[in-house]
Each structure stands twice: as C-alpha cells, then as structure tokens.
Amino acid sequence: AQSVTQLDSQVPVFEEAPVELRCNYSSSVSVYLFWYVQYPNQGLQLLLKYLSGSTLVKGINGFEAEFNKSQTSFHLRKPSVHISDTAEYFCAVSDQDTGGFKTIFGAGTRLFVKA
Amino acid sequence: SQTIHQWPATLVQPVGSPLSLECTVEGTSNPNLYWYRQAAGRGLQLLFYSVGIGQISSEVPQNLSASRPQDRQFILSSKKLLLSDSGFYLCAWGRRANEKLFFGSGTQLSVL
C-alpha cells in the first residue's frame, strides 16, 4: 500500500534563505510523485511532478524536487524563498489501481517565510 | 474546458442528522473521482474513490459513504453525523495517474 511521510509539519525560514521540505514515500509499484501548494484561503495548485527520466524536476515559482529511488524520497527545494511562498505544501504519490488510480497525500508542511 | 462543482460551501449540521454533499464534473467523461477530508496536521485524507458508475472504493472505515449514480456525479453521505465528521471536504477528479488532480472549492462541515 502507498504511504507518504512529510517529515516536518512546520518550517520557519527567513526571506531569501534556502529551504528544503522533506518527503518520503512507500509503494509496492512504480509511482508518480507530485508536490502541491495551498496558499492561504485558496485551493491546491500543482507545483511539479515526477513521472520518469531525469531525477531533478523543476516546477513553478523557482521550486525544484529531486527523486531518489534508493531512499524513496522526493524532497522539495528552493534556493531563495520569498514572503509570498508562505503556504502549505503537500507531497503526493499516485499509482495505478484496478481500473483507475488513486493519489495519497502527506500530512503537509506549513512553510513560514519571515522578513 | 473542464470544471468541477462542489456544494454547499459551508454546512452546519446537528449531531445525528443526515448528510449529502454533491460534486459534479463538466467537460470530461469517465473521470476518476475522489473525496478527501482535509484536517489540520493530517493533510488530505483519501476517503473514497471511484473509477466508474456504481464503483466505489473506501479507504478508511468511517461513518460516511459515497455513491456515483452518474458518470460525472459523486455524492458523499451519512445517515447520522458524528462530531468527528467535522472537517473540510474536497472533491477531486483526474484522468490518469501521471496527471494532476483537479479539486473542487471544498465544503466546510461543522457538526455541533
């Protein structure tokens, strides 16, 4: 069965500092990996996804993530954060199931960017 | 273009009352449909998903049930609400495992 573990529930960071949000997953089959972002009072928005190929994936707003199969991790990074990056970030794993697919989300990491 | 409608936006219900939340999708056919509950510190918990009419998979044992009477309609129900059913419920749809999910605007349910 799939599972997703986001290792940090909250990450405070100063503006212009780098940040890494950690995500580990488990699955018995090949999976697709996603990061979504939820800004305050808004819906979920896709940041980036890993399907196959290059293990470094670039997304919107300067974010990138690295897929590490041996460590079953998909950590999200940004070299320099802005106040506007304050949001909740969700890691998700998706795989095929009988007749369709299902997507499991982690518990989320709340990123606070301070001036 | 595809759209997803979810209603109501907010709902306050007494303990023991029934529940019906509805979600409809437009602009696509045979979507995979999902009900999630979002709670602080628990992320998005997958409650139910459906790959076709009448086909429902339950992910967690609970007081809720789901139905898919039409291809693009997904309903979340309860016969008797519990306090623990309070939360923010999100409907979503997707086409393939390697594509993103599209979310509705959510229903904030308060059971008092």
Short mmCIF file of C-alpha atoms in Angstrom, two decimals:
data_model
loop_
_atom_site.label_atom_id
_atom_site.label_comp_id
_atom_site.label_asym_id
_atom_site.label_seq_id
_atom_site.Cartn_x
_atom_site.Cartn_y
_atom_site.Cartn_z
CA ALA A 1 0.00 0.00 0.00
CA GLN A 2 1.08 3.51 -0.66
CA SER A 3 2.04 5.96 2.05
CA VAL A 4 3.58 9.42 2.16
CA THR A 5 5.51 10.89 5.07
CA GLN A 6 6.31 14.56 5.26
CA LEU A 7 8.95 14.80 7.92
CA ASP A 8 8.34 18.38 9.03
CA SER A 9 4.95 19.76 9.97
CA GLN A 10 6.22 23.36 10.08
CA VAL A 11 9.29 25.02 8.61
CA PRO A 12 10.07 28.63 9.55
CA VAL A 13 12.68 30.33 7.40
CA PHE A 14 13.89 33.86 6.74
CA GLU A 15 13.32 35.55 3.42
CA GLU A 16 15.99 34.87 0.80
CA ALA A 17 17.23 31.79 2.69
CA PRO A 18 17.18 28.34 1.05
CA VAL A 19 14.58 25.79 2.09
CA GLU A 20 14.09 22.04 1.80
CA LEU A 21 10.79 20.32 2.52
CA ARG A 22 11.22 16.61 3.01
CA CYS A 23 9.04 13.82 1.69
CA ASN A 24 9.42 10.06 1.84
CA TYR A 25 7.07 7.59 0.23
CA SER A 26 6.44 3.89 0.13
CA SER A 27 4.80 1.89 -2.60
CA SER A 28 5.00 -1.60 -3.93
CA VAL A 29 4.88 -0.47 -7.55
CA SER A 30 6.24 2.29 -9.72
CA VAL A 31 4.67 5.57 -8.78
CA TYR A 32 4.27 9.10 -9.89
CA LEU A 33 5.21 11.83 -7.42
CA PHE A 34 3.77 15.30 -7.01
CA TRP A 35 4.13 18.43 -4.93
CA TYR A 36 1.07 20.64 -4.49
CA VAL A 37 0.89 24.03 -2.78
CA GLN A 38 -2.05 25.58 -0.97
CA TYR A 39 -1.83 29.32 -0.38
CA PRO A 40 -3.95 30.78 2.45
CA ASN A 41 -7.65 30.55 1.62
CA GLN A 42 -7.01 29.06 -1.79
CA GLY A 43 -7.29 25.67 -3.42
CA LEU A 44 -4.49 23.22 -4.19
CA GLN A 45 -2.16 24.05 -7.05
CA LEU A 46 0.33 21.72 -8.70
CA LEU A 47 3.96 22.79 -8.18
CA LEU A 48 5.71 19.99 -10.02
CA LYS A 49 5.62 16.28 -10.75
CA TYR A 50 7.99 13.40 -11.37
CA LEU A 51 6.99 10.80 -13.91
CA SER A 52 10.25 9.28 -15.18
CA GLY A 53 13.61 10.23 -16.61
CA SER A 54 15.71 12.96 -15.03
CA THR A 55 15.56 12.77 -11.26
CA LEU A 56 15.66 16.57 -10.87
CA VAL A 57 12.33 18.15 -11.66
CA LYS A 58 11.73 21.87 -11.97
CA GLY A 59 8.40 23.43 -11.17
CA ILE A 60 6.74 26.79 -10.91
CA ASN A 61 7.87 29.71 -8.75
CA GLY A 62 11.52 28.55 -8.68
CA PHE A 63 10.88 25.28 -6.86
CA GLU A 64 12.57 22.03 -7.76
CA ALA A 65 12.49 18.49 -6.40
CA GLU A 66 14.81 15.52 -6.58
CA PHE A 67 13.61 11.96 -6.88
CA ASN A 68 15.79 9.44 -5.06
CA LYS A 69 14.64 5.90 -5.69
CA SER A 70 17.07 4.20 -3.29
CA GLN A 71 15.98 6.46 -0.43
CA THR A 72 12.36 6.60 -1.61
CA SER A 73 12.43 10.36 -1.21
CA PHE A 74 11.16 13.33 -3.18
CA HIS A 75 12.38 16.43 -1.35
CA LEU A 76 11.31 19.90 -2.46
CA ARG A 77 13.83 22.75 -2.56
CA LYS A 78 14.07 26.41 -3.32
CA PRO A 79 17.39 28.30 -3.20
CA SER A 80 15.89 31.61 -2.06
CA VAL A 81 12.38 31.96 -0.65
CA HIS A 82 10.06 34.96 -0.70
CA ILE A 83 7.39 36.07 1.73
CA SER A 84 4.85 35.03 -0.89
CA ASP A 85 6.00 31.40 -0.60
CA THR A 86 4.28 31.17 2.78
CA ALA A 87 1.82 28.34 2.26
CA GLU A 88 1.16 24.69 2.99
CA TYR A 89 2.94 22.18 0.80
CA PHE A 90 1.73 18.65 0.15
CA CYS A 91 3.67 15.74 -1.24
CA ALA A 92 1.59 13.12 -3.05
CA VAL A 93 2.08 9.73 -4.66
CA SER A 94 -0.12 8.27 -7.35
CA ASP A 95 -0.22 4.82 -8.81
CA GLN A 96 -2.43 2.59 -10.85
CA ASP A 97 -5.16 0.63 -9.20
CA THR A 98 -7.79 -1.72 -10.58
CA GLY A 99 -9.42 0.19 -13.41
CA GLY A 100 -8.02 3.55 -12.38
CA PHE A 101 -5.61 5.19 -9.98
CA LYS A 102 -5.52 6.77 -6.56
CA THR A 103 -3.47 9.59 -5.10
CA ILE A 104 -2.32 9.62 -1.49
CA PHE A 105 -1.20 12.85 0.16
CA GLY A 106 1.14 13.52 3.02
CA ALA A 107 0.15 15.44 6.13
CA GLY A 108 1.53 18.68 4.71
CA THR A 109 4.34 21.05 5.66
CA ARG A 110 3.50 24.59 6.61
CA LEU A 111 6.21 26.95 5.35
CA PHE A 112 6.50 30.30 7.15
CA VAL A 113 8.74 32.85 5.48
CA LYS A 114 9.76 35.66 7.79
CA ALA A 115 11.08 39.10 6.83
CA SER B 1 -12.76 23.18 -20.61
CA GLN B 2 -13.27 21.03 -17.58
CA THR B 3 -14.82 22.33 -14.38
CA ILE B 4 -15.74 20.79 -11.06
CA HIS B 5 -18.60 21.97 -8.91
CA GLN B 6 -18.95 21.18 -5.25
CA TRP B 7 -21.67 22.34 -2.89
CA PRO B 8 -22.54 23.61 -0.43
CA ALA B 9 -19.52 25.72 0.53
CA THR B 10 -20.36 25.63 4.22
CA LEU B 11 -22.69 23.47 6.24
CA VAL B 12 -23.61 23.36 9.90
CA GLN B 13 -25.43 20.23 10.99
CA PRO B 14 -26.52 18.82 14.35
CA VAL B 15 -25.16 15.51 15.59
CA GLY B 16 -27.28 12.64 14.35
CA SER B 17 -28.58 14.42 11.26
CA PRO B 18 -28.04 13.09 7.72
CA LEU B 19 -25.53 14.46 5.24
CA SER B 20 -25.37 14.78 1.49
CA LEU B 21 -22.54 16.59 -0.29
CA GLU B 22 -22.58 16.67 -4.06
CA CYS B 23 -19.86 17.04 -6.64
CA THR B 24 -20.24 17.23 -10.40
CA VAL B 25 -17.68 17.43 -13.16
CA GLU B 26 -18.17 19.03 -16.57
CA GLY B 27 -16.20 18.80 -19.77
CA THR B 28 -14.83 15.30 -19.45
CA SER B 29 -16.12 11.75 -19.46
CA ASN B 30 -15.37 8.73 -17.29
CA PRO B 31 -13.19 10.61 -14.81
CA ASN B 32 -11.72 9.05 -11.70
CA LEU B 33 -13.47 10.77 -8.79
CA TYR B 34 -12.28 11.29 -5.22
CA TRP B 35 -13.46 12.51 -1.83
CA TYR B 36 -10.79 13.82 0.52
CA ARG B 37 -11.05 15.29 4.02
CA GLN B 38 -8.55 17.95 4.99
CA ALA B 39 -7.78 18.37 8.68
CA ALA B 40 -5.01 20.35 10.33
CA GLY B 41 -1.92 18.23 10.76
CA ARG B 42 -3.36 15.33 8.81
CA GLY B 43 -3.14 16.63 5.28
CA LEU B 44 -5.62 15.33 2.74
CA GLN B 45 -7.02 12.01 3.79
CA LEU B 46 -8.45 9.96 0.94
CA LEU B 47 -11.93 8.78 1.91
CA PHE B 48 -13.39 7.29 -1.26
CA TYR B 49 -12.59 6.99 -4.91
CA SER B 50 -14.48 5.79 -7.94
CA VAL B 51 -13.33 4.60 -11.33
CA GLY B 52 -16.82 4.30 -12.81
CA ILE B 53 -20.56 4.44 -12.21
CA GLY B 54 -21.51 2.42 -9.17
CA GLN B 55 -17.88 1.54 -8.39
CA ILE B 56 -16.77 2.86 -5.02
CA SER B 57 -13.60 2.07 -3.08
CA SER B 58 -13.43 3.03 0.57
CA GLU B 59 -10.06 3.88 2.02
CA VAL B 60 -10.87 4.29 5.69
CA PRO B 61 -13.59 2.80 7.89
CA GLN B 62 -15.92 5.54 8.95
CA ASN B 63 -19.39 6.87 9.34
CA LEU B 64 -19.57 8.08 5.75
CA SER B 65 -20.48 6.50 2.43
CA ALA B 66 -20.15 7.53 -1.20
CA SER B 67 -22.13 6.90 -4.35
CA ARG B 68 -21.68 7.58 -8.05
CA PRO B 69 -25.12 7.46 -9.67
CA GLN B 70 -23.95 9.11 -12.90
CA ASP B 71 -20.63 9.28 -14.72
CA ARG B 72 -19.80 12.78 -13.55
CA GLN B 73 -21.61 12.91 -10.21
CA PHE B 74 -20.13 11.88 -6.89
CA ILE B 75 -22.03 12.08 -3.61
CA LEU B 76 -20.77 11.85 -0.04
CA SER B 77 -23.38 10.82 2.52
CA SER B 78 -24.02 9.92 6.08
CA LYS B 79 -27.15 8.64 7.79
CA LYS B 80 -26.17 10.06 11.19
CA LEU B 81 -23.40 12.59 11.60
CA LEU B 82 -20.89 12.43 14.43
CA LEU B 83 -18.91 15.28 15.94
CA SER B 84 -15.78 13.70 14.48
CA ASP B 85 -17.18 14.13 10.95
CA SER B 86 -16.49 17.86 11.13
CA GLY B 87 -13.88 18.98 8.63
CA PHE B 88 -13.14 20.36 5.21
CA TYR B 89 -14.22 18.03 2.42
CA LEU B 90 -12.74 18.20 -1.04
CA CYS B 91 -13.95 16.53 -4.20
CA ALA B 92 -11.41 15.93 -6.97
CA TRP B 93 -11.19 14.33 -10.37
CA GLY B 94 -8.37 13.04 -12.54
CA ARG B 95 -7.80 11.27 -15.84
CA ARG B 96 -4.56 9.40 -15.37
CA ALA B 97 -2.11 8.56 -12.60
CA ASN B 98 0.62 10.68 -14.20
CA GLU B 99 -1.51 13.81 -14.35
CA LYS B 100 -2.57 16.22 -11.65
CA LEU B 101 -5.86 16.13 -9.80
CA PHE B 102 -8.42 18.89 -10.18
CA PHE B 103 -10.05 19.97 -6.94
CA GLY B 104 -13.39 21.50 -6.10
CA SER B 105 -13.61 24.51 -3.83
CA GLY B 106 -14.49 22.38 -0.81
CA THR B 107 -17.20 22.14 1.84
CA GLN B 108 -16.55 23.21 5.42
CA LEU B 109 -18.73 20.92 7.54
CA SER B 110 -19.33 21.70 11.20
CA VAL B 111 -21.19 19.12 13.25
CA LEU B 112 -22.48 20.58 16.50
#
